[in-house]
XYZ file of N, CA and C in Angstrom:
771
model
N 0.811 -1.092 0.397
C -0.224 0.128 0.120
C 0.686 1.441 0.188
N 0.473 2.086 -1.008
C 1.064 3.118 -0.950
C 1.081 4.124 0.242
N 1.654 5.187 0.936
C 2.144 5.498 1.994
C 1.156 6.927 1.790
N 0.969 7.551 1.033
C 0.141 8.646 0.291
C -1.040 8.365 0.869
N -1.824 7.285 1.280
C -3.284 6.978 1.726
C -3.295 6.010 2.733
N -4.736 6.058 3.823
C -4.714 4.996 4.483
C -5.610 4.243 4.017
N -5.682 2.976 4.838
C -6.717 1.624 4.527
C -7.570 2.469 5.703
N -8.738 1.769 5.123
C -9.937 2.015 5.679
C -9.791 1.388 7.328
N -10.262 2.282 8.201
C -10.726 1.461 9.611
C -9.596 1.964 10.740
N -9.628 1.713 11.787
C -8.323 1.518 12.533
C -7.388 0.451 13.096
N -6.253 0.437 13.251
C -5.083 -0.649 13.727
C -4.897 -0.299 15.179
N -4.987 0.534 15.829
C -4.785 0.585 17.258
C -5.722 1.683 17.814
N -6.471 1.095 18.955
C -7.206 2.194 19.814
C -6.709 2.170 21.104
N -6.033 3.065 21.448
C -5.824 3.036 22.859
C -6.598 3.938 23.813
N -7.070 3.918 24.907
C -7.710 4.968 25.871
C -7.687 4.777 27.300
N -7.674 5.810 27.527
C -7.306 6.292 29.022
C -6.252 5.173 29.685
N -5.345 4.952 29.190
C -4.048 3.779 29.471
C -3.032 4.660 30.391
N -2.815 4.098 31.823
C -2.190 4.650 32.771
C -1.292 3.390 33.033
N -0.127 3.711 33.757
C 1.222 2.722 33.979
C 2.002 3.152 34.620
N 2.425 2.411 35.704
C 3.558 2.537 36.657
C 4.672 1.358 36.934
N 5.718 1.808 36.692
C 6.981 0.671 37.626
C 6.686 0.731 38.779
N 6.624 1.740 39.127
C 6.890 1.953 41.001
C 5.745 2.912 41.080
N 4.937 2.317 42.219
C 3.655 2.632 42.950
C 3.887 4.234 43.318
N 3.499 5.062 42.792
C 2.894 6.216 42.990
C 3.882 7.307 41.930
N 4.707 6.481 40.931
C 5.462 7.099 39.784
C 4.759 7.182 38.630
N 3.821 7.391 38.341
C 2.915 7.041 36.803
C 3.802 7.370 35.807
N 4.482 6.617 34.586
C 4.573 6.607 33.425
C 3.776 7.584 32.365
N 2.563 6.470 32.356
C 1.817 6.559 31.819
C 0.425 7.200 32.350
N -0.075 8.546 31.742
C -1.232 8.822 32.595
C -2.282 9.463 31.679
N -3.130 8.172 31.506
C -4.577 8.490 30.944
C -4.282 8.629 29.445
N -3.210 8.087 28.953
C -3.291 8.133 27.369
C -4.050 7.300 26.607
N -4.599 8.561 25.452
C -5.469 8.224 24.273
C -4.819 8.354 22.985
N -5.104 7.594 22.500
C -4.093 7.712 20.703
C -5.087 6.445 19.765
N -4.785 7.178 18.693
C -5.619 6.082 17.981
C -4.697 5.931 16.452
N -4.306 5.122 16.067
C -3.486 5.184 14.497
C -4.154 4.460 13.788
N -4.741 4.876 12.736
C -5.216 4.059 11.518
C -4.375 2.748 10.791
N -5.280 2.050 10.282
C -4.758 1.387 9.337
C -3.634 1.663 8.293
N -2.732 1.395 8.024
C -1.814 1.761 6.938
C -1.126 2.594 6.984
N -1.127 3.421 8.264
C -0.445 4.424 8.358
C 0.953 4.612 8.839
N 1.972 5.305 8.861
C 3.340 5.593 9.623
C 3.167 6.563 10.446
N 3.170 6.291 11.951
C 2.751 7.362 12.866
C 4.633 6.996 13.582
N 4.705 8.687 13.669
C 5.869 8.697 14.437
C 5.751 9.125 16.056
N 6.198 8.886 16.837
C 5.819 9.588 18.286
C 7.509 9.723 18.811
N 7.233 11.142 19.106
C 8.448 11.786 19.565
C 7.976 12.267 20.904
N 8.957 12.790 21.656
C 9.391 13.296 23.144
C 10.434 13.087 23.404
N 10.195 14.205 24.444
C 11.894 13.836 25.252
C 11.978 12.529 26.330
N 13.324 12.535 26.636
C 13.900 11.143 27.319
C 12.948 10.966 28.807
N 12.175 9.882 28.911
C 11.379 9.647 29.719
C 10.074 9.938 29.755
N 9.696 9.950 28.837
C 8.317 10.541 28.663
C 7.259 9.445 28.411
N 7.945 8.278 28.276
C 7.089 6.901 28.336
C 6.835 6.379 26.976
N 7.542 6.935 25.989
C 7.652 6.217 24.603
C 7.674 4.801 24.440
N 8.881 4.273 24.636
C 9.138 2.633 24.837
C 8.113 1.791 25.582
N 7.570 2.747 26.802
C 6.568 2.055 27.725
C 5.311 1.744 27.017
N 4.967 2.609 25.947
C 3.923 2.911 25.298
C 3.948 1.324 24.027
N 4.953 1.477 23.614
C 4.989 0.589 22.659
C 5.030 -1.044 23.443
N 5.355 -1.037 24.177
C 5.320 -2.652 25.133
C 3.808 -2.899 25.636
N 2.989 -1.932 25.335
C 1.877 -2.167 25.817
C 0.907 -2.794 24.614
N 1.215 -2.679 23.016
C 1.021 -3.124 22.030
C 0.776 -4.675 21.702
N 1.887 -5.418 22.457
C 1.824 -6.423 22.216
C 1.518 -7.346 23.513
N 1.372 -6.805 24.614
C 1.143 -7.350 25.862
C 2.007 -7.656 26.839
N 3.241 -6.794 26.272
C 4.412 -7.288 27.376
C 4.335 -6.313 28.478
N 3.395 -5.178 28.377
C 3.049 -4.816 29.724
C 1.526 -4.250 29.068
N 0.926 -4.451 30.776
C -0.792 -3.955 30.604
C -1.100 -3.637 31.892
N -1.012 -1.873 31.426
C -1.699 -1.352 32.785
C -3.097 -0.908 32.785
N -3.119 0.126 33.055
C -4.826 0.390 33.374
C -5.234 1.026 32.369
N -6.549 0.650 31.798
C -7.195 1.446 30.595
C -7.377 0.527 29.329
N -7.901 0.612 28.594
C -7.793 -0.231 27.174
C -6.817 -0.068 26.069
N -6.634 -0.889 25.427
C -5.844 -1.184 24.119
C -6.549 -2.289 23.241
N -6.659 -1.860 22.074
C -7.179 -2.718 21.055
C -6.362 -3.175 20.144
N -6.077 -3.703 19.381
C -5.343 -4.124 18.064
C -6.253 -4.715 17.203
N -6.731 -4.255 15.990
C -7.136 -4.723 14.587
C -8.295 -5.127 15.458
N -8.937 -4.262 16.026
C -10.350 -5.033 16.613
C -10.716 -5.983 17.590
N -9.239 -5.986 18.479
C -9.021 -6.784 19.556
C -8.661 -6.517 20.522
N -9.627 -6.804 21.854
C -8.570 -5.682 23.169
C -7.232 -6.773 23.377
N -6.223 -6.028 23.903
C -5.098 -6.739 24.453
C -5.433 -7.094 25.749
N -5.323 -8.585 26.287
C -5.528 -8.978 27.260
C -4.990 -10.525 27.354
N -5.096 -11.267 28.700
C -4.187 -12.462 28.626
C -4.577 -13.205 27.502
N -5.723 -13.632 27.030
C -6.153 -14.531 26.496
C -5.812 -14.462 25.145
N -6.009 -12.937 24.860
C -6.165 -12.872 23.394
C -4.348 -12.416 23.026
N -3.272 -12.783 24.150
C -2.093 -12.416 23.751
C -1.505 -12.979 22.774
N -1.460 -14.578 22.501
C -1.044 -15.213 21.677
C -0.995 -14.690 19.768
N -2.612 -14.306 19.989
C -2.814 -13.780 18.348
C -2.763 -12.399 18.537
N -2.619 -11.472 19.321
C -2.114 -10.639 19.277
C -0.655 -10.470 18.687
N 0.319 -11.063 19.495
C 1.625 -11.098 18.851
C 2.195 -11.802 17.770
N 1.215 -12.209 17.194
C 1.286 -12.709 15.917
C 1.151 -11.592 14.653
N -0.107 -10.539 14.837
C -0.170 -9.346 14.399
C 0.673 -7.831 14.673
N 1.240 -8.035 15.787
C 2.021 -6.827 16.155
C 3.502 -7.592 16.365
N 4.411 -6.940 15.287
C 5.927 -7.346 15.716
C 6.565 -5.998 15.812
N 7.397 -6.056 17.279
C 7.868 -5.257 17.796
C 9.636 -5.404 17.925
N 10.514 -4.202 17.210
C 11.782 -4.226 16.793
C 11.897 -3.101 18.125
N 12.956 -4.144 18.888
C 13.410 -3.369 19.891
C 15.047 -2.377 19.631
N 15.302 -1.245 20.249
C 15.857 -0.460 20.106
C 17.460 -1.305 20.366
N 18.097 -2.229 21.166
C 18.812 -2.868 21.076
C 18.601 -4.031 20.425
N 19.240 -4.670 19.459
C 18.928 -5.728 18.423
C 19.575 -7.491 19.473
N 20.332 -6.951 20.576
C 20.603 -8.167 21.214
C 19.310 -8.931 21.727
N 18.971 -7.924 22.041
C 16.893 -8.148 23.026
C 16.074 -9.126 22.114
N 16.604 -9.577 20.800
C 15.830 -10.319 20.201
C 16.599 -11.504 19.549
N 17.804 -11.446 19.185
C 18.488 -12.295 18.966
C 19.463 -13.361 20.184
N 19.038 -14.371 19.799
C 19.094 -15.483 20.915
C 19.904 -16.966 20.446
N 19.436 -17.066 19.164
C 19.893 -18.478 18.279
C 20.995 -18.731 17.912
N 21.634 -19.831 17.842
C 22.992 -19.935 17.119
C 23.302 -19.066 15.838
N 22.497 -19.050 15.009
C 22.900 -18.311 13.685
C 21.758 -17.554 13.745
N 22.004 -16.945 12.280
C 20.926 -15.952 11.966
C 19.864 -16.402 11.317
N 19.699 -17.566 10.633
C 18.614 -18.262 9.844
C 17.763 -18.948 11.125
N 18.075 -19.244 11.829
C 17.287 -19.416 13.315
C 16.809 -18.675 13.538
N 17.369 -17.602 14.179
C 16.347 -16.178 14.486
C 15.500 -15.998 14.110
N 15.521 -15.763 12.349
C 14.582 -15.587 11.398
C 13.306 -16.351 11.586
N 14.008 -17.888 11.823
C 12.880 -18.890 11.442
C 11.877 -18.933 12.689
N 12.780 -18.753 13.817
C 12.014 -18.643 15.455
C 10.507 -18.228 15.613
N 10.461 -16.876 14.960
C 8.511 -16.772 14.699
C 7.644 -17.494 14.002
N 8.137 -17.607 12.519
C 7.248 -18.401 11.908
C 7.468 -19.988 12.291
N 8.209 -20.554 12.975
C 8.378 -21.915 13.274
C 7.306 -21.804 14.388
N 7.272 -20.630 15.588
C 6.147 -20.712 16.702
C 4.767 -20.366 16.189
N 4.536 -20.267 15.008
C 2.987 -20.365 14.685
C 3.049 -21.309 13.881
N 3.541 -22.284 13.694
C 3.103 -23.395 13.279
C 3.375 -23.714 11.919
N 4.150 -23.170 11.312
C 3.784 -22.804 9.829
C 4.705 -24.147 9.154
N 4.226 -24.626 8.018
C 4.936 -25.599 7.414
C 6.266 -24.770 7.055
N 6.735 -26.473 7.244
C 8.514 -26.277 6.462
C 9.163 -24.938 5.433
N 8.243 -25.565 4.631
C 8.375 -24.885 3.157
C 8.254 -23.102 3.348
N 6.697 -23.100 3.712
C 6.543 -21.618 4.389
C 7.564 -20.821 4.928
N 8.073 -21.892 6.318
C 9.127 -20.891 6.749
C 10.574 -21.020 6.115
N 10.864 -21.810 5.196
C 12.035 -21.491 4.618
C 11.900 -20.223 3.523
N 10.634 -19.946 2.844
C 10.295 -19.101 2.182
C 10.464 -17.761 3.010
N 10.136 -17.468 3.746
C 9.495 -16.431 4.486
C 10.869 -16.352 5.371
N 12.155 -16.784 5.585
C 13.176 -16.804 6.041
C 13.973 -16.223 4.858
N 14.235 -16.407 3.557
C 14.743 -16.399 2.044
C 14.510 -14.931 2.361
N 12.966 -14.653 2.223
C 12.534 -13.410 1.461
C 12.825 -11.732 2.512
N 12.684 -12.482 4.201
C 12.964 -11.383 4.963
C 14.432 -11.051 4.742
N 15.686 -11.870 4.309
C 17.104 -12.164 4.683
C 16.818 -11.257 3.605
N 16.377 -11.477 2.237
C 16.852 -10.445 1.137
C 16.558 -9.357 1.266
N 15.471 -9.099 1.621
C 14.549 -7.534 2.017
C 15.843 -6.661 3.010
N 16.386 -7.132 3.784
C 17.526 -6.977 4.647
C 18.530 -7.217 3.945
N 19.067 -6.971 3.163
C 19.906 -6.968 2.297
C 21.019 -8.089 3.097
N 20.727 -9.262 3.397
C 21.542 -10.007 4.403
C 21.394 -11.542 3.834
N 21.508 -11.694 2.420
C 21.904 -12.934 1.957
C 22.937 -13.317 1.674
N 23.448 -14.542 2.801
C 24.441 -15.103 2.804
C 25.209 -15.193 4.342
N 24.163 -14.800 5.028
C 24.441 -14.596 6.268
C 23.617 -15.518 6.996
N 23.292 -16.461 6.552
C 21.818 -17.720 6.863
C 23.088 -18.254 8.186
N 24.436 -18.632 7.732
C 24.941 -19.662 9.324
C 25.502 -18.675 9.887
N 25.666 -17.135 9.674
C 26.314 -16.809 10.635
C 25.802 -16.357 11.970
N 26.779 -16.353 13.116
C 26.181 -15.838 14.443
C 26.027 -14.364 14.663
N 25.067 -13.933 15.232
C 24.631 -12.372 15.318
C 25.812 -11.927 16.070
N 26.105 -12.311 16.655
C 27.219 -11.832 18.134
C 28.545 -11.205 17.242
N 28.401 -11.864 15.848
C 29.810 -11.672 15.293
C 30.019 -10.592 14.153
N 28.415 -10.506 14.281
C 28.127 -9.050 12.989
C 28.052 -7.953 13.566
N 28.501 -7.058 12.920
C 28.135 -5.557 13.347
C 26.867 -4.985 14.004
N 26.984 -3.720 14.696
C 25.538 -3.010 15.390
C 24.714 -3.044 13.921
N 24.802 -2.423 13.095
C 24.006 -2.174 12.059
C 23.425 -3.564 11.498
N 24.481 -4.324 11.499
C 23.769 -5.813 10.509
C 23.020 -6.673 11.898
N 22.859 -6.652 12.733
C 22.577 -6.977 14.083
C 21.229 -6.097 13.970
N 20.945 -4.990 13.702
C 19.938 -4.264 13.496
C 18.901 -4.606 12.946
N 19.281 -5.314 11.219
C 18.843 -5.886 10.158
C 18.098 -7.037 10.346
N 18.849 -7.774 11.416
C 18.762 -9.588 11.714
C 17.677 -9.289 12.669
N 17.375 -8.277 13.666
C 16.376 -7.963 14.364
C 14.881 -7.827 14.032
N 15.242 -6.748 12.781
C 14.271 -6.268 11.833
C 13.648 -7.919 10.902
N 14.677 -8.422 10.467
C 13.900 -9.514 9.677
C 13.543 -10.527 10.433
N 13.650 -10.979 11.906
C 12.898 -11.780 12.714
C 11.525 -11.455 12.683
N 11.521 -9.987 12.875
C 10.217 -9.377 12.663
C 9.208 -9.621 11.645
N 9.802 -9.122 10.371
C 9.340 -9.072 9.008
C 9.257 -10.632 8.853
N 9.442 -11.810 9.250
C 9.359 -13.060 9.031
C 7.897 -13.256 9.225
N 7.571 -12.903 10.586
C 6.094 -13.061 10.849
C 5.165 -12.357 10.172
N 5.322 -11.426 9.191
C 4.206 -10.765 8.447
C 3.270 -10.362 9.073
N 3.684 -9.731 10.173
C 2.950 -8.869 11.213
C 1.981 -7.893 10.208
N 0.996 -7.744 10.728
C 0.157 -6.369 10.294
C 0.345 -4.972 10.703
N 0.795 -4.864 12.045
C 1.839 -3.457 12.735
C 3.095 -4.196 13.106
N 3.533 -3.253 12.534
C 5.451 -3.446 13.353
C 5.357 -2.012 13.888
N 5.817 -1.887 15.055
C 6.427 -0.803 15.856
C 8.305 -0.964 16.319
N 8.728 0.033 16.209
C 10.056 0.347 16.214
C 10.419 1.140 17.481
N 11.666 0.752 18.367
C 11.692 1.558 19.375
C 13.009 1.993 19.037
N 13.358 3.416 18.685
C 14.427 3.975 18.374
C 15.327 3.465 17.324
N 15.001 3.105 15.989
C 15.507 2.186 15.126
C 16.843 3.032 14.608
N 17.029 4.383 14.832
C 18.077 5.411 14.476
C 19.020 5.173 15.079
N 18.729 4.640 16.118
C 20.137 5.404 17.425
C 21.415 4.446 16.740
N 22.362 5.179 16.889
C 23.663 4.469 17.071
C 24.142 3.951 15.752
N 23.661 4.082 14.679
C 23.292 3.856 13.157
C 24.254 4.967 12.392
N 25.223 5.138 11.438
C 25.736 5.773 10.804
C 24.757 6.557 9.732
N 24.970 7.548 9.086
C 24.171 8.187 8.063
C 23.185 7.496 6.967
N 24.251 6.901 6.818
C 23.862 5.809 5.322
C 22.852 4.715 6.013
N 23.652 4.467 7.148
C 22.226 3.090 7.719
C 20.957 3.800 8.311
N 21.068 4.974 8.180
C 20.273 5.623 8.961
C 18.971 5.826 7.490
N 19.420 6.113 6.512
C 18.775 6.223 5.335
C 18.210 4.836 4.513
N 19.155 3.936 5.257
C 18.512 2.715 4.367
C 17.732 2.022 5.230
N 17.231 2.587 6.772
C 16.005 2.078 7.811
C 14.838 2.940 7.153
N 15.228 3.853 7.038
C 14.167 4.898 6.512
C 13.618 4.328 5.385
N 14.532 4.152 4.633
C 13.577 3.661 3.206
C 13.321 2.131 3.405
N 13.801 1.307 4.392
C 12.809 0.258 4.744
C 11.404 0.570 5.546
N 11.655 1.493 6.292
C 10.231 1.589 7.003
C 9.452 2.139 6.182
N 9.697 3.224 4.882
C 8.791 3.769 4.121
C 8.229 2.274 3.049
N 8.799 1.295 2.868
C 8.347 -0.029 2.245
C 7.751 -1.162 2.575
N 7.710 -0.851 4.130
C 6.614 -2.066 4.790
C 5.247 -1.670 4.762
N 4.508 -3.225 4.129
C 3.121 -2.817 4.128
C 2.401 -3.013 5.379
N 1.243 -2.037 5.845
C 0.458 -2.270 6.725
C 0.452 -1.153 7.551
N 0.788 -1.060 9.072
C 0.941 0.327 10.228
C 1.979 0.032 10.624
N 2.692 1.108 10.280
C 4.425 1.164 11.362
C 4.285 2.272 12.357
N 4.299 2.011 13.449
C 4.524 3.144 14.389
C 6.216 3.012 14.704
N 6.861 4.523 14.958
C 8.059 4.356 14.970
C 8.209 5.331 16.181
N 9.005 5.132 17.303
C 9.194 5.763 18.307
C 10.812 6.096 18.440
N 10.948 7.427 18.304
C 12.016 8.311 18.110
C 12.880 9.516 18.642
N 13.720 9.828 18.948
C 14.283 11.377 19.353
C 15.004 11.753 18.118
N 15.047 11.006 17.036
C 15.814 11.418 16.121
C 14.498 11.923 15.001
N 14.312 13.359 14.845
C 13.331 13.931 14.651
C 13.194 13.835 12.960
N 14.520 14.157 12.385
C 14.302 14.150 11.261
C 14.124 13.370 9.939
N 14.888 11.549 10.687
C 14.275 10.589 9.923
C 12.620 10.356 10.011
N 12.188 10.953 11.124
C 10.595 10.568 11.304
C 10.117 11.452 10.295
N 10.660 12.984 9.797
C 10.038 13.685 8.880
C 9.889 12.654 7.714
N 10.741 12.138 7.756
C 10.740 11.678 5.940
C 10.625 10.716 5.597
N 9.748 9.782 6.990
C 9.208 8.577 6.632
C 7.153 8.267 7.360
N 7.516 9.509 8.000
C 5.831 9.147 8.637
C 4.762 10.203 8.313
N 3.437 9.514 8.423
C 2.681 10.368 7.950
C 2.215 11.395 8.950
N 1.964 11.187 10.141
C 1.615 11.880 11.116
C 2.965 11.893 12.528
N 2.637 12.429 13.291
C 3.445 12.499 14.545
C 2.688 13.137 16.099
N 2.990 12.428 16.908
C 2.585 11.887 18.185
C 3.325 12.907 19.311
N 3.465 13.862 19.821
C 4.089 14.386 20.829
C 3.623 13.671 21.965
N 4.303 13.049 22.777
C 4.214 12.300 23.872
C 5.052 12.873 24.752
N 4.458 13.601 25.875
C 5.030 14.601 26.899
C 4.095 14.266 28.495
N 5.204 13.694 29.251
C 4.695 13.579 31.009
C 3.606 12.387 30.996
N 3.968 11.500 30.199
C 2.581 10.554 30.119
C 1.464 10.359 29.222
N 1.688 11.759 28.471
C 0.117 11.959 27.966
C 0.434 12.371 26.233
N -0.669 12.010 25.411
C -0.434 12.728 24.017
C -0.633 14.281 23.738
N 0.481 15.024 24.025
C 0.438 16.542 24.094
C 0.058 17.045 22.741
N 0.274 16.562 21.677
C -0.384 16.865 20.179
C -0.155 15.631 19.041
N -0.955 15.802 18.346
C -1.023 14.662 17.631
C -1.327 15.116 15.753
N -0.606 15.432 14.951
C -1.422 15.814 13.781
C -0.198 15.202 12.513
N -0.318 16.193 11.205
C 0.237 15.749 10.268
C 1.768 16.523 10.565
N 2.681 15.039 9.867
C 3.916 15.828 10.285
C 4.741 17.101 10.160
N 3.911 17.560 8.938
C 4.023 19.018 9.007
C 3.441 19.876 9.666
N 2.212 19.691 10.221
C 1.486 20.954 10.809
C 2.586 20.460 12.390
N 2.816 19.729 12.655
C 3.304 19.103 14.004
C 4.905 20.036 14.319
N 5.384 19.951 13.155
C 6.980 20.368 13.085
C 7.213 21.796 12.690
N 6.003 22.246 12.374
C 5.476 23.954 12.141
C 5.607 24.769 13.286
N 5.112 23.623 14.114
C 4.848 24.452 15.604
C 6.011 24.432 16.285
N 6.449 25.412 16.261
C 8.024 25.637 17.145
C 7.692 25.748 18.535
N 6.930 26.338 18.864
C 6.703 26.646 20.266
C 6.397 25.200 20.860
N 5.577 24.395 20.180
C 4.983 23.302 21.085
C 6.665 22.401 20.745
N 6.661 22.398 19.698
C 8.333 21.605 19.659
C 9.564 22.101 20.519
N 9.681 22.815 20.631
C 10.911 23.428 21.836
C 10.067 23.383 23.382
N 9.223 23.585 23.456
C 8.523 23.181 24.748
C 8.287 21.990 25.573
N 8.580 21.121 24.508
C 8.559 19.567 24.374
C 10.279 18.938 24.708
N 11.401 19.994 24.412
C 12.702 19.510 24.359
C 13.204 19.185 22.979
N 12.406 19.330 22.081
C 12.754 19.120 20.483
C 13.218 19.990 19.914
N 13.948 20.041 19.798
C 14.924 21.697 19.474
C 15.192 21.605 17.465
N 13.978 21.752 17.410
C 13.971 21.282 15.660
C 15.055 22.491 14.959
N 14.512 23.932 15.477
C 15.369 24.728 14.996
C 16.822 24.838 14.973
N 17.346 24.219 15.752
C 18.836 24.025 15.890
C 19.355 22.919 14.745
N 18.348 22.331 13.821
C 18.705 21.191 13.093
C 18.481 21.977 11.659
N 17.677 22.554 12.023
C 17.045 23.773 10.742
C 18.134 24.730 10.398
N 19.105 25.340 11.261
C 19.984 26.221 11.404
C 21.040 25.635 10.987
N 21.452 24.120 11.186
C 22.552 23.821 10.696
C 22.340 23.669 9.292
N 21.130 22.910 8.717
C 20.691 22.865 7.057
C 20.867 23.980 6.566
N 20.156 25.085 7.092
C 20.547 26.267 6.231
C 21.883 26.702 5.686
N 22.839 26.771 7.108
C 24.337 26.609 6.804
C 25.268 26.046 6.044
N 24.836 24.837 5.944
C 25.214 23.638 4.908
C 24.910 24.357 3.780
N 23.238 24.422 3.273
C 22.760 25.098 2.132
C 23.609 26.183 1.336
N 23.824 27.060 2.594
C 24.521 28.133 1.709
C 25.868 27.708 1.634
N 26.304 26.740 2.025
C 28.112 26.916 1.724
C 28.269 25.960 0.398
N 27.195 25.116 0.029
C 27.259 23.927 -1.072
C 26.439 24.603 -2.273
N 25.619 25.803 -2.157
C 24.935 25.960 -3.257
C 25.351 26.851 -3.799
């Protein structure tokens, strides 16, 4: 599906979600958010705003107070297996997802657990590795790969399950500019619904339809990417100094034009 328009219906509905790791110290405070099917939503906000915590509620790794619904199904103890087949999370640290002896086994792990036939598992592994430019890595051990390569393997483990929703936690962190561009293109090419949590606002601008600003455990603002970044007061008050990047880009442009 082109990312110029959304599919019909909603993919994610979150209503009045609250969560605390420690009693009396809420991380999410009555948060509500709707994500349309087929859109690419970027979630920005200062460190500690609750962005990663929010993502972990999408497939039941965390369950707070409130309502979380994925593709028309409420997230709960009884629905977790089905929800996790529909929502793929790509963690900030790829080592949190890679634990098998070889890359091939890591990528095959999800489809095998779904009970898919061997031929289908093999096809999905091949397709996912090809999409991540990892052909020839099948028998390599993940811990021998570079950080960027491990990031791509982690994404391949999610793509092999063909989830309808893919959620990224800080996918651009610790990557060089070339790899950032690759990840942006990967995100733009993923079919279905994509949610990206990141403090790197420029890559989000290039691959997301909408931005949601999370601050103090709540959604402070949500709108089209261009509308959000044009609101300088909103961005600045939330610790995302976009003017800093704009000034750098203007200086570069003056010096090379």
